[in-house]
CSV table of C-alpha atoms in Angstrom, one decimal:
chain,number,residue,atom,x,y,z
A,1,MET,CA,93.5,102.0,71.5
A,2,ALA,CA,91.3,99.0,72.5
A,3,THR,CA,91.9,97.5,75.9
A,4,GLU,CA,92.7,93.8,76.4
A,5,GLY,CA,89.6,91.8,76.4
A,6,GLU,CA,87.4,94.3,74.6
A,7,LYS,CA,85.8,93.3,71.4
A,8,VAL,CA,87.5,95.1,68.6
A,9,GLN,CA,85.2,96.3,65.8
A,10,VAL,CA,87.8,98.7,64.3
A,11,LYS,CA,91.2,97.6,62.9
A,12,LEU,CA,93.8,99.6,61.0
A,13,LEU,CA,96.4,98.0,58.9
A,14,GLY,CA,99.3,100.3,58.5
A,15,ALA,CA,102.9,101.3,59.1
A,16,THR,CA,103.9,103.8,61.8
A,17,LEU,CA,106.1,105.9,59.5
A,18,SER,CA,103.6,106.1,56.7
A,19,PRO,CA,102.3,109.7,56.3
A,20,PHE,CA,99.0,108.3,54.9
A,21,VAL,CA,98.6,105.9,57.9
A,22,VAL,CA,99.3,108.9,60.1
A,23,ARG,CA,96.3,110.7,58.7
A,24,VAL,CA,94.0,107.9,59.6
A,25,ARG,CA,95.4,107.5,63.1
A,26,ILE,CA,94.9,111.3,63.6
A,27,ALA,CA,91.3,111.1,62.6
A,28,LEU,CA,90.7,108.1,64.8
A,29,ALA,CA,92.4,109.8,67.8
A,30,LEU,CA,90.4,113.0,67.4
A,31,LYS,CA,87.1,111.1,67.3
A,32,GLY,CA,88.2,109.1,70.3
A,33,ILE,CA,87.7,105.7,68.4
A,34,ASP,CA,89.3,102.6,69.9
A,35,TYR,CA,90.9,100.4,67.4
A,36,GLU,CA,93.5,97.7,66.9
A,37,PHE,CA,96.6,98.8,65.1
A,38,ILE,CA,98.1,96.0,62.9
A,39,GLN,CA,101.5,96.9,61.8
A,40,GLU,CA,102.6,95.9,58.3
A,41,HIS,CA,106.3,95.4,58.7
A,42,SER,CA,107.5,95.1,55.0
A,43,MET,CA,106.4,96.8,51.8
A,44,HIS,CA,107.5,93.6,49.9
A,45,LEU,CA,106.2,90.9,52.2
A,46,LYS,CA,102.5,91.9,52.6
A,47,SER,CA,100.3,90.1,55.0
A,48,GLU,CA,97.5,87.9,53.8
A,49,LEU,CA,95.0,90.2,55.5
A,50,LEU,CA,96.3,93.3,53.6
A,51,LEU,CA,96.2,91.5,50.3
A,52,LYS,CA,92.7,90.3,51.0
A,53,SER,CA,91.5,93.7,52.4
A,54,ASN,CA,93.1,95.8,49.6
A,55,PRO,CA,93.4,93.5,46.5
A,56,VAL,CA,93.5,96.4,44.1
A,57,HIS,CA,96.4,98.6,45.4
A,58,LYS,CA,97.8,96.2,48.0
A,59,LYS,CA,98.9,98.9,50.3
A,60,VAL,CA,98.2,100.6,53.5
A,61,PRO,CA,96.3,102.1,55.2
A,62,VAL,CA,93.2,100.0,55.4
A,63,LEU,CA,90.5,100.5,57.9
A,64,ILE,CA,88.3,97.4,58.8
A,65,HIS,CA,85.1,98.4,60.4
A,66,ASN,CA,82.9,95.5,61.4
A,67,GLY,CA,84.8,93.3,58.9
A,68,LYS,CA,84.3,95.6,56.0
A,69,PRO,CA,87.6,97.2,54.5
A,70,VAL,CA,87.9,100.8,53.6
A,71,CYS,CA,91.0,101.9,51.6
A,72,GLU,CA,92.8,105.1,50.7
A,73,SER,CA,93.7,107.4,53.4
A,74,MET,CA,91.5,110.5,52.6
A,75,ILE,CA,88.6,108.2,51.8
A,76,ILE,CA,89.0,106.6,55.1
A,77,VAL,CA,89.1,109.9,56.9
A,78,GLN,CA,85.8,110.9,55.3
A,79,TYR,CA,84.4,107.5,56.1
A,80,ILE,CA,85.4,108.0,59.8
A,81,GLU,CA,83.6,111.5,59.7
A,82,GLU,CA,80.4,109.9,58.3
A,83,ALA,CA,80.4,106.7,60.2
A,84,TRP,CA,81.0,108.4,63.6
A,85,CYS,CA,79.2,111.8,62.8
A,86,ASN,CA,77.8,111.8,66.3
A,87,LYS,CA,81.2,112.1,67.7
A,88,ALA,CA,83.0,115.5,68.0
A,89,PRO,CA,84.9,117.1,66.5
A,90,ASN,CA,83.4,117.5,63.0
A,91,LEU,CA,86.2,116.8,60.4
A,92,MET,CA,84.3,118.4,57.6
A,93,PRO,CA,82.4,121.7,57.5
A,94,GLU,CA,78.6,121.8,57.5
A,95,ASP,CA,78.4,124.5,54.9
A,96,PRO,CA,78.4,123.0,51.4
A,97,TYR,CA,80.7,125.5,49.9
A,98,ASP,CA,83.1,125.3,52.7
A,99,ARG,CA,83.0,121.4,52.4
A,100,ALA,CA,83.8,121.7,48.8
A,101,ASN,CA,86.6,123.9,49.5
A,102,ALA,CA,88.1,121.5,52.1
A,103,ARG,CA,87.9,118.8,49.6
A,104,PHE,CA,89.6,120.8,46.9
A,105,TRP,CA,92.6,121.7,49.1
A,106,ALA,CA,92.8,118.1,50.4
A,107,ALA,CA,92.9,116.9,46.7
A,108,PHE,CA,95.6,119.5,46.0
A,109,VAL,CA,97.8,118.2,48.6
A,110,ASP,CA,97.6,114.7,47.2
A,111,ASP,CA,97.5,115.4,43.5
A,112,LYS,CA,99.8,118.4,43.3
A,113,LEU,CA,102.1,118.6,46.3
A,114,PHE,CA,102.7,114.9,47.2
A,115,PRO,CA,104.1,114.0,43.7
A,116,CYS,CA,106.6,116.7,44.1
A,117,LEU,CA,107.6,115.5,47.5
A,118,ARG,CA,108.0,112.0,46.2
A,119,GLY,CA,110.4,113.5,43.7
A,120,VAL,CA,112.4,115.0,46.6
A,121,PHE,CA,112.4,111.5,48.2
A,122,THR,CA,113.7,109.8,45.0
A,123,GLY,CA,115.6,112.5,43.3
A,124,GLN,CA,119.5,113.2,43.0
A,125,GLY,CA,121.3,116.1,41.6
A,126,GLU,CA,119.2,118.2,39.2
A,127,GLN,CA,116.1,116.1,39.6
A,128,LEU,CA,116.2,116.7,43.3
A,129,GLN,CA,116.6,120.4,42.9
A,130,LYS,CA,113.7,120.5,40.5
A,131,ALA,CA,111.5,118.6,42.9
A,132,VAL,CA,112.4,120.9,45.7
A,133,GLU,CA,111.6,123.9,43.6
A,134,ASP,CA,108.2,122.4,42.5
A,135,SER,CA,107.4,121.4,46.1
A,136,VAL,CA,108.1,125.0,47.3
A,137,THR,CA,106.0,126.4,44.6
A,138,ASN,CA,103.0,124.4,45.6
A,139,ILE,CA,103.6,125.0,49.4
A,140,LEU,CA,103.6,128.7,48.7
A,141,LEU,CA,100.1,128.4,47.1
A,142,ILE,CA,99.0,126.9,50.4
A,143,GLU,CA,100.7,129.7,52.3
A,144,GLU,CA,98.8,132.2,50.1
A,145,ALA,CA,95.5,130.3,50.8
A,146,LEU,CA,96.1,130.6,54.5
A,147,ARG,CA,96.4,134.4,54.1
A,148,THR,CA,93.5,135.0,51.6
A,149,ASN,CA,91.0,132.1,51.6
A,150,HIS,CA,88.0,133.3,53.6
A,151,CYS,CA,87.3,129.7,54.8
A,152,PHE,CA,90.3,129.6,57.0
A,153,ALA,CA,92.2,132.9,56.8
A,154,GLY,CA,93.0,134.2,60.3
A,155,LYS,CA,92.1,130.9,62.0
A,156,ALA,CA,94.1,128.5,64.1
A,157,TYR,CA,93.6,125.7,61.6
A,158,PHE,CA,92.3,125.0,58.1
A,159,GLY,CA,89.3,123.6,59.9
A,160,GLY,CA,88.8,126.8,62.0
A,161,ASP,CA,89.2,126.5,65.6
A,162,GLN,CA,89.5,122.7,65.3
A,163,ILE,CA,91.5,120.4,63.2
A,164,GLY,CA,89.6,119.5,59.9
A,165,LEU,CA,90.0,117.7,56.7
A,166,ILE,CA,92.8,119.8,55.1
A,167,ASP,CA,94.7,119.8,58.5
A,168,ILE,CA,94.7,116.1,58.3
A,169,ALA,CA,95.6,115.8,54.6
A,170,LEU,CA,98.5,118.2,55.0
A,171,GLY,CA,99.4,117.5,58.6
A,172,GLY,CA,99.7,113.8,58.0
A,173,LEU,CA,102.6,114.7,55.6
A,174,SER,CA,104.2,117.3,58.0
A,175,ALA,CA,106.6,115.0,59.7
A,176,PHE,CA,107.5,113.5,56.3
A,177,ILE,CA,108.2,116.9,55.1
A,178,LYS,CA,110.5,117.7,58.0
A,179,SER,CA,112.2,114.4,57.6
A,180,LEU,CA,112.8,115.0,53.9
A,181,GLU,CA,114.3,118.4,54.7
A,182,LYS,CA,116.7,116.7,57.1
A,183,ALA,CA,117.5,113.8,54.9
A,184,THR,CA,118.1,115.9,51.7
A,185,ASP,CA,119.5,119.1,53.4
A,186,SER,CA,116.8,121.0,51.7
A,187,VAL,CA,114.4,123.7,52.7
A,188,LEU,CA,110.8,123.1,51.8
A,189,ILE,CA,108.9,125.3,54.4
A,190,ASP,CA,110.8,128.5,55.0
A,191,PRO,CA,109.7,130.3,58.0
A,192,GLU,CA,110.4,133.7,56.5
A,193,LYS,CA,108.6,133.0,53.3
A,194,MET,CA,105.9,130.9,54.9
A,195,PRO,CA,105.2,132.3,58.3
A,196,LEU,CA,101.6,131.4,58.4
A,197,LEU,CA,102.2,127.7,57.5
A,198,THR,CA,105.1,127.5,59.9
A,199,ALA,CA,103.0,128.7,62.7
A,200,TRP,CA,100.2,126.3,61.7
A,201,MET,CA,102.5,123.4,61.6
A,202,ASP,CA,103.9,124.1,65.1
A,203,ARG,CA,100.3,124.2,66.4
A,204,PHE,CA,99.3,121.0,64.6
A,205,PHE,CA,102.3,119.1,65.9
A,206,LYS,CA,101.5,120.0,69.5
A,207,SER,CA,97.8,119.2,69.2
A,208,ASP,CA,96.2,116.4,71.2
A,209,GLY,CA,95.4,113.4,69.0
A,210,VAL,CA,98.4,114.5,66.7
A,211,LYS,CA,101.4,114.4,68.9
A,212,GLU,CA,100.7,110.9,70.1
A,213,VAL,CA,100.8,109.3,66.6
A,214,MET,CA,103.2,111.6,64.8
A,215,PRO,CA,106.4,109.7,63.6
A,216,ASP,CA,109.7,110.8,65.1
A,217,VAL,CA,111.3,113.0,62.7
A,218,ALA,CA,114.9,111.8,63.3
A,219,LYS,CA,113.9,108.2,62.9
A,220,GLN,CA,111.9,109.0,59.7
A,221,ALA,CA,114.8,111.0,58.3
A,222,GLU,CA,117.1,108.0,59.0
A,223,PHE,CA,114.7,105.7,57.1
A,224,ILE,CA,114.5,108.1,54.2
A,225,SER,CA,118.3,108.4,54.0
A,226,THR,CA,118.7,104.7,54.1
A,227,ARG,CA,116.2,104.3,51.3
A,228,ARG,CA,117.7,107.1,49.2
A,229,ALA,CA,121.2,105.4,49.6
A,230,SER,CA,119.8,102.1,48.5
A,231,MET,CA,118.4,103.7,45.3
A,232,ILE,CA,121.9,105.1,44.2
A,233,SER,CA,123.9,102.0,45.3
A,234,PRO,CA,125.5,100.1,42.5
A,235,PRO,CA,124.4,96.6,41.9
A,236,THR,CA,126.4,93.9,43.4
A,237,ASN,CA,127.5,90.6,41.7
């Protein structure tokens, strides 16, 4: 993070428990980029800076680099890679096919897996059960990719020996997934059925640049439980 008195050229608007904000914080940490973190404290009372910086979606994360805002977590991560391409590690593969493969699986996490996880977050009863089943189905596809996809099979991370784009896309959600399991008494990542993914997640959580910004699972589970309770509470007069 930036030290006092240092001119800050990079700002991040976010919330510490947001898995999408976590993605950006991991990328910034891995690249060793100093930044000012500006906490958005409420989903309903959005700051003027946030509304000005992201007038379309009005949500975090937003990276502001030299006064210019960049929105959407995975777009921001790729922007960080391109804007600081001279800083190690490389978050994207150099090979065009491997790069396309990384983008495919990062998109899979957002387009296929996350909607199911959101269903776990909001669901009750049969809806919750269906969302858990759908989540597990998609997570099993990731487990199979870890076993068979030549781009990352047998490697420590999806990015190879170092954390890369897919690691950040999925890893940013990993604390959220663990918290969902705790808050809903569900099993989304079964160590017996998903040994490769379980081992990857353990390594990811302990990695430098990750462990420092990852939300506390207990606190996030408490937040999720509170939100879920408010969804089913009857209206008051």
